[in-house]
Coordinates of N, CA and C and ligand atoms in Angstrom, one line a residue:
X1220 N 96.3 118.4 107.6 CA 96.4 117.2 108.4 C 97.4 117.4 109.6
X1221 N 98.2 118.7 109.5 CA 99.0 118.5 110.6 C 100.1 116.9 110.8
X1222 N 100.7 116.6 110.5 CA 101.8 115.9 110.7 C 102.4 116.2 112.0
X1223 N 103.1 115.7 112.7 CA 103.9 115.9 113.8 C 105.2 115.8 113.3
X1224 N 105.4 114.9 112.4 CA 106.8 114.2 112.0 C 106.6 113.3 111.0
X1225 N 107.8 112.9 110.6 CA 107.8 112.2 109.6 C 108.3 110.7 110.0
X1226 N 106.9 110.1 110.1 CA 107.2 108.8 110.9 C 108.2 107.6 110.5
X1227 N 107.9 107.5 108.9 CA 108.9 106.5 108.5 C 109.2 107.2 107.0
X1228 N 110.1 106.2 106.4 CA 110.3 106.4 104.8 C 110.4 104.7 104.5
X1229 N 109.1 104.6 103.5 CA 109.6 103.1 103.3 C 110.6 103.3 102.2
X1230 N 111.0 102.4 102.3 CA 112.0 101.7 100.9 C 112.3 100.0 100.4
X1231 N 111.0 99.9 98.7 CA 111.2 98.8 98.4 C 112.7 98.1 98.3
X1232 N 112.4 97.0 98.9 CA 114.4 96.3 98.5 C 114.1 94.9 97.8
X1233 N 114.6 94.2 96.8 CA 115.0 92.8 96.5 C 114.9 92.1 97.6
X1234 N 116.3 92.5 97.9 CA 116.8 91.3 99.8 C 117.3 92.0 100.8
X1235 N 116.3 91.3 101.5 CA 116.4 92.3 102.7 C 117.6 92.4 103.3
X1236 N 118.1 91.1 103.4 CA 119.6 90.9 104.0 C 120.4 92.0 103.5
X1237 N 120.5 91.8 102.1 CA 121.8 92.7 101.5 C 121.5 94.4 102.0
X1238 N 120.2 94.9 102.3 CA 119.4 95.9 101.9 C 119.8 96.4 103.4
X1239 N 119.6 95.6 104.7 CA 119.8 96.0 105.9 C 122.0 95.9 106.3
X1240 N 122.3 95.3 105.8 CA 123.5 95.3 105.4 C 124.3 96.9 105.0
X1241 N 123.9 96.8 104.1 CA 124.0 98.3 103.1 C 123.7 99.8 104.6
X1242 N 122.7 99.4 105.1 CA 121.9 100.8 105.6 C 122.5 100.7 107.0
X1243 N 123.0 99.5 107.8 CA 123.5 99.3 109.0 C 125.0 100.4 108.4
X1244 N 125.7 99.7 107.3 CA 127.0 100.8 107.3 C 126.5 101.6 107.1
X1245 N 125.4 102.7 106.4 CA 125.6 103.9 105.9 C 124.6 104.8 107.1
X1246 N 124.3 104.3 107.9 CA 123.3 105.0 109.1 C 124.5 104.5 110.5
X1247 N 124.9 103.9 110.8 CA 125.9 103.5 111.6 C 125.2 103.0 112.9
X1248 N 124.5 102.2 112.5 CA 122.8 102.1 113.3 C 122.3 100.7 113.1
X1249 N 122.0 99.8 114.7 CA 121.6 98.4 113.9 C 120.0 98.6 113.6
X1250 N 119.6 97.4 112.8 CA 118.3 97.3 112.4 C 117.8 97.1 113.7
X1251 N 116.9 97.8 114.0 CA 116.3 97.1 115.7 C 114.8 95.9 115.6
X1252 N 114.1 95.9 114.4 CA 113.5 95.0 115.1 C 112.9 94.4 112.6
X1253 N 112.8 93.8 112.8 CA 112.5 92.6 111.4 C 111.3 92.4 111.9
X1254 N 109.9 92.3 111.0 CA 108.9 92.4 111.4 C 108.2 91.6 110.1
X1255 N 107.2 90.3 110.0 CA 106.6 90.5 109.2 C 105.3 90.4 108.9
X1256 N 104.4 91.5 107.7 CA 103.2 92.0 107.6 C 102.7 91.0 107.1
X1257 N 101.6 89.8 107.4 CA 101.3 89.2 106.4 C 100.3 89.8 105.6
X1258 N 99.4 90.5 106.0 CA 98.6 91.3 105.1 C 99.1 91.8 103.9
X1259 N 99.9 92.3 104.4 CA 101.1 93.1 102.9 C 102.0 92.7 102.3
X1260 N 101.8 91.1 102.6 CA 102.7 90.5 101.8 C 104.2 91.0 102.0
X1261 N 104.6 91.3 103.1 CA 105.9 91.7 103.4 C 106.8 91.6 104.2
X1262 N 108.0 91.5 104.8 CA 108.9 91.6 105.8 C 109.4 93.0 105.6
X1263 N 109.9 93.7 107.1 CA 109.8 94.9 107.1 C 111.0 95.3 108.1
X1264 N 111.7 95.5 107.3 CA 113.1 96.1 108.8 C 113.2 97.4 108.7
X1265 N 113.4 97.7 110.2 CA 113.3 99.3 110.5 C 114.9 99.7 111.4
X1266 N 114.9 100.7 111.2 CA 116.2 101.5 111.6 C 115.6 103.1 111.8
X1267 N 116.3 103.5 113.2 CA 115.6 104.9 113.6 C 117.0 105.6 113.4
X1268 N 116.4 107.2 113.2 CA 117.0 108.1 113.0 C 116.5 109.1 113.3
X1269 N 116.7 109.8 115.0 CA 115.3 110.5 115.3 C 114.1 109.9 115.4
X1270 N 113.9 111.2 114.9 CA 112.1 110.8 115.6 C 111.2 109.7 114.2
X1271 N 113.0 109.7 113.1 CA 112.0 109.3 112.0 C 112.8 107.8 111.7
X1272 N 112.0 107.0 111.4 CA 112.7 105.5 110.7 C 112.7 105.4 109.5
X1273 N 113.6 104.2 109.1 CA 113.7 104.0 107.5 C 113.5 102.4 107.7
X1274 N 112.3 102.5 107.0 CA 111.8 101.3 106.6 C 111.8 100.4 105.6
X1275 N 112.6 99.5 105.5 CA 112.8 98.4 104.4 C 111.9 97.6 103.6
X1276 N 111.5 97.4 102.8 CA 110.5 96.5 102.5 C 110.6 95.4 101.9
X1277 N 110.8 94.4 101.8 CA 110.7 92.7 101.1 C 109.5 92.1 100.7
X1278 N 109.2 91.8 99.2 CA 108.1 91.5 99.4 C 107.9 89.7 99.8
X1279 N 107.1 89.0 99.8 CA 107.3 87.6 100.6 C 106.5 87.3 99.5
X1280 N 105.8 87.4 98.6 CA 105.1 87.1 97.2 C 105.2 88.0 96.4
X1281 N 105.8 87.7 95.3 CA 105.6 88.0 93.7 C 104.3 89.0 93.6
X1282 N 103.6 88.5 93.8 CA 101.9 89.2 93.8 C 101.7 90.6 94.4
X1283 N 102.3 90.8 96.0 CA 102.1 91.6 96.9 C 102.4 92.8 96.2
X1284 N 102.1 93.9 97.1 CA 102.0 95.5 96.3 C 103.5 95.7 96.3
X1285 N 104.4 95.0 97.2 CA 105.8 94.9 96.8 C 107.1 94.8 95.5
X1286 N 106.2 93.2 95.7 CA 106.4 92.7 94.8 C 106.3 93.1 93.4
X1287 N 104.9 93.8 93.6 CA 104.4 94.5 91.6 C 105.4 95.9 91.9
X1288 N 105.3 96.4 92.6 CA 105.9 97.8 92.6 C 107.4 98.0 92.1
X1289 N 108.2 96.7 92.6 CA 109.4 96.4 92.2 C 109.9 96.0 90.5
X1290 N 108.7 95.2 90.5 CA 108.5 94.7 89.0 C 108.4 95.9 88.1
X1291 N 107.2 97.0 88.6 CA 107.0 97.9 87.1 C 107.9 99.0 87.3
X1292 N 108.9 99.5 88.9 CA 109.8 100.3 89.4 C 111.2 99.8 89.6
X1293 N 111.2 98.8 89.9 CA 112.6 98.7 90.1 C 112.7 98.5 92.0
X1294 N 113.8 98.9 92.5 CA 114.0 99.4 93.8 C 113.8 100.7 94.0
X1295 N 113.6 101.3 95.2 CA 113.7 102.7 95.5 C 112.6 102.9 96.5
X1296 N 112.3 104.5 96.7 CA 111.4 104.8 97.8 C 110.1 104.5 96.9
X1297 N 108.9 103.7 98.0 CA 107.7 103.4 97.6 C 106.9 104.4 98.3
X1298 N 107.2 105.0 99.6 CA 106.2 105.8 100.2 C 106.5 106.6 101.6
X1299 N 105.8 107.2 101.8 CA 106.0 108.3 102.7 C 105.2 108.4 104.0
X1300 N 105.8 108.4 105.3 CA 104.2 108.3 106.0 C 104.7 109.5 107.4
X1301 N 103.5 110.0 107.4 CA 103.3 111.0 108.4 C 102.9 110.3 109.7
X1302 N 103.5 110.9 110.9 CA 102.5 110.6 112.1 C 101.5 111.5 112.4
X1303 N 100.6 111.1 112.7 CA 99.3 112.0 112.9 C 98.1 111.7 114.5
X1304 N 97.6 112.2 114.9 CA 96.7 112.6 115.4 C 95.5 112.4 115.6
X1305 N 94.6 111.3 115.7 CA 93.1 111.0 115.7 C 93.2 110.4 114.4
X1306 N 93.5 109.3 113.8 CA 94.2 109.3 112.6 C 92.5 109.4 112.0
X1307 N 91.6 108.6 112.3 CA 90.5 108.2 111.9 C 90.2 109.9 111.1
X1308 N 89.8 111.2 112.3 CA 89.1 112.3 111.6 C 90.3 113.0 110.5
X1309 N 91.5 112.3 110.7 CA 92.2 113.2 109.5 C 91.8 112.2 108.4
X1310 N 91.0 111.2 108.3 CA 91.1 110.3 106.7 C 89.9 111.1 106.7
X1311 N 88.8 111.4 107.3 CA 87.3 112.1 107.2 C 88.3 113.5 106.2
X1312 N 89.0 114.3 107.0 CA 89.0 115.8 106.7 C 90.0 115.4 105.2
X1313 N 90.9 114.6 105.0 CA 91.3 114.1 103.6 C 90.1 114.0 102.5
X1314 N 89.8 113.0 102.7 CA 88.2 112.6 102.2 C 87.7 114.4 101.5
X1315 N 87.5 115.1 102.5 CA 86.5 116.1 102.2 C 87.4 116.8 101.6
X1316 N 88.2 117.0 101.3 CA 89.4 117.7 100.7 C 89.4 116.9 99.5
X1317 N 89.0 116.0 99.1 CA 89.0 115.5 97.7 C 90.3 114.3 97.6
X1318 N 90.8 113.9 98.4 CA 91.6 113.1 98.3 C 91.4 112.0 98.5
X1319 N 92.1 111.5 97.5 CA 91.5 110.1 96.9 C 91.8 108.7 98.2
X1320 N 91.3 108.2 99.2 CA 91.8 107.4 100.0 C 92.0 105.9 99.5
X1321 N 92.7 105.5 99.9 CA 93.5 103.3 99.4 C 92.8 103.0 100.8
X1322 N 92.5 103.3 101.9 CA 92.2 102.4 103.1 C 91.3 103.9 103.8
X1323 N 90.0 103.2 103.6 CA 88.9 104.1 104.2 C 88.7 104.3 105.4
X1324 N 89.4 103.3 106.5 CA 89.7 103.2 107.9 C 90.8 102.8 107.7
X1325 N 91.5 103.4 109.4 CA 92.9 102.7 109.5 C 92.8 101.3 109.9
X1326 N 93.9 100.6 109.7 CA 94.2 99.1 109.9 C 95.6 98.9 110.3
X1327 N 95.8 98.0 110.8 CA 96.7 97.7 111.7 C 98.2 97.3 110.2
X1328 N 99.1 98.0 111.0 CA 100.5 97.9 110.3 C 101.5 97.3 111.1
X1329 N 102.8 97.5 110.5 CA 104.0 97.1 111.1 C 104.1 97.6 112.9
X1330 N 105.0 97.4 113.4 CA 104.9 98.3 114.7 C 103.6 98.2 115.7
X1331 N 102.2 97.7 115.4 CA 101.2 97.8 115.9 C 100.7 99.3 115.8
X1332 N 101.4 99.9 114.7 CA 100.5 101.2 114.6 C 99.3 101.3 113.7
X1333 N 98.2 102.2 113.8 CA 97.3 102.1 113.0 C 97.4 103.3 111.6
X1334 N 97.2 102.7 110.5 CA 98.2 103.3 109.6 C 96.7 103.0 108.5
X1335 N 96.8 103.9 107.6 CA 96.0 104.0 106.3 C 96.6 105.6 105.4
X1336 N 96.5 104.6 104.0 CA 97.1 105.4 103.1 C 96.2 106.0 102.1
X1337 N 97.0 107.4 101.7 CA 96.3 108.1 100.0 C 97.0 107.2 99.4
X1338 N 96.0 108.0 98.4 CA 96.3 107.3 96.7 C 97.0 108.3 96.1
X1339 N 98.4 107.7 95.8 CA 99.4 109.0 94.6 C 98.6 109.8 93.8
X1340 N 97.8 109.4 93.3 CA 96.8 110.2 92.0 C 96.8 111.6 92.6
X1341 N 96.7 111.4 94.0 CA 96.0 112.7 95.1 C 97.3 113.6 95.3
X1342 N 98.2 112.6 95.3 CA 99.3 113.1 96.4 C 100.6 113.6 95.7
X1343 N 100.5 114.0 94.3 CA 101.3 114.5 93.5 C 102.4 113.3 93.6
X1344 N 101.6 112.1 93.4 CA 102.8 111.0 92.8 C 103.1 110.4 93.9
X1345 N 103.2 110.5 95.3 CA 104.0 110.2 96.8 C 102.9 109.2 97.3
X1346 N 103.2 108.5 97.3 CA 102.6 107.2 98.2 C 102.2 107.8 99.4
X1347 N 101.4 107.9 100.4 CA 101.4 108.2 101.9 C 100.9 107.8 102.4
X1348 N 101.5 107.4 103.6 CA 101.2 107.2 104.9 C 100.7 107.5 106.0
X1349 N 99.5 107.7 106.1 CA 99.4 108.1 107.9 C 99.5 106.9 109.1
X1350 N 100.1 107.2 109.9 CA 99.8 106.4 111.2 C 99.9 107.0 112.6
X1351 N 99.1 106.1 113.4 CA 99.0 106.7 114.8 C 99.4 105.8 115.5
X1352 N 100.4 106.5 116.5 CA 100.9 105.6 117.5 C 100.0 105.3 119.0
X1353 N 98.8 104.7 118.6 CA 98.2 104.5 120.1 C 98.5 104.4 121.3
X1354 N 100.0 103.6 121.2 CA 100.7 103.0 122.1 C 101.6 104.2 123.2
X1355 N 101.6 104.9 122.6 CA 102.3 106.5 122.8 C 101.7 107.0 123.9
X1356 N 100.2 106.8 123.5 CA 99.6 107.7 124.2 C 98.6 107.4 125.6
Ligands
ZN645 ZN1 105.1 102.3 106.0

């Protein structure tokens, strides 16, 4: 798939407040922008470090994939996302590679990037992310 970088790291949080609080002292870095997904049932604060962000997650319902993730995990990292390239032919060349895809086309995410994930089954346990920064280019 070629990766360029490692675009974000999410991380499920409880509260977001306490969670961006916490990462403002230990990155020494403000949150630059609070975002929220309603698709994903989420609020989403980001903080850059390089070329790569750390992405916060809140879920905004009990229900959302947040929300359950939290419930049968706890807190901690939910996923991993690559930036990529034509995002569309890398889910084709995934696909053909046997990997199991959660979003058959990309769809629109946090940031306005276009973002679609594997399925852990595939991915030796790791949530992933692809996304493409249109806007970039
Ligand atoms: Zn993400």
């Amino acid at each position: 798939m070629k990766p360029t970088h490692i675009e974000h790291i999410g991380i499920a949080v409880k509260n977001l407040e306490d969670a961006i609080v916490y990462y403002e002292s230990i990155l020494g870095t403000k949150c630059y922008a609070i975002e929220e997904v309603k698709d994903q049932k989420v609020k989403t604060a980001f903080f850059k470090l390089g070329d790569t962000k750390i992405e916060l997650l809140e879920s905004t319902e009990a229900d959302g994939p947040i929300g359950k993730f939290i419930e049968k995990r706890g807190e901690g990292i939910h996923h991993i996302a690559f930036a990529v390239k034509n995002l569309e032919e890398r889910l084709k060349e995934a696909e053909e590679k046997g990997i199991r895809l959660i979003d058959q086309k990309p769809r629109k995410g946090a940031e306005g990037l276009d973002i679609a994930f594997l399925h852990p089954k595939s991915t030796h346990g790791v949530l992933t992310e692809l996304c493409e920064d249109k806007n970039q280019e």
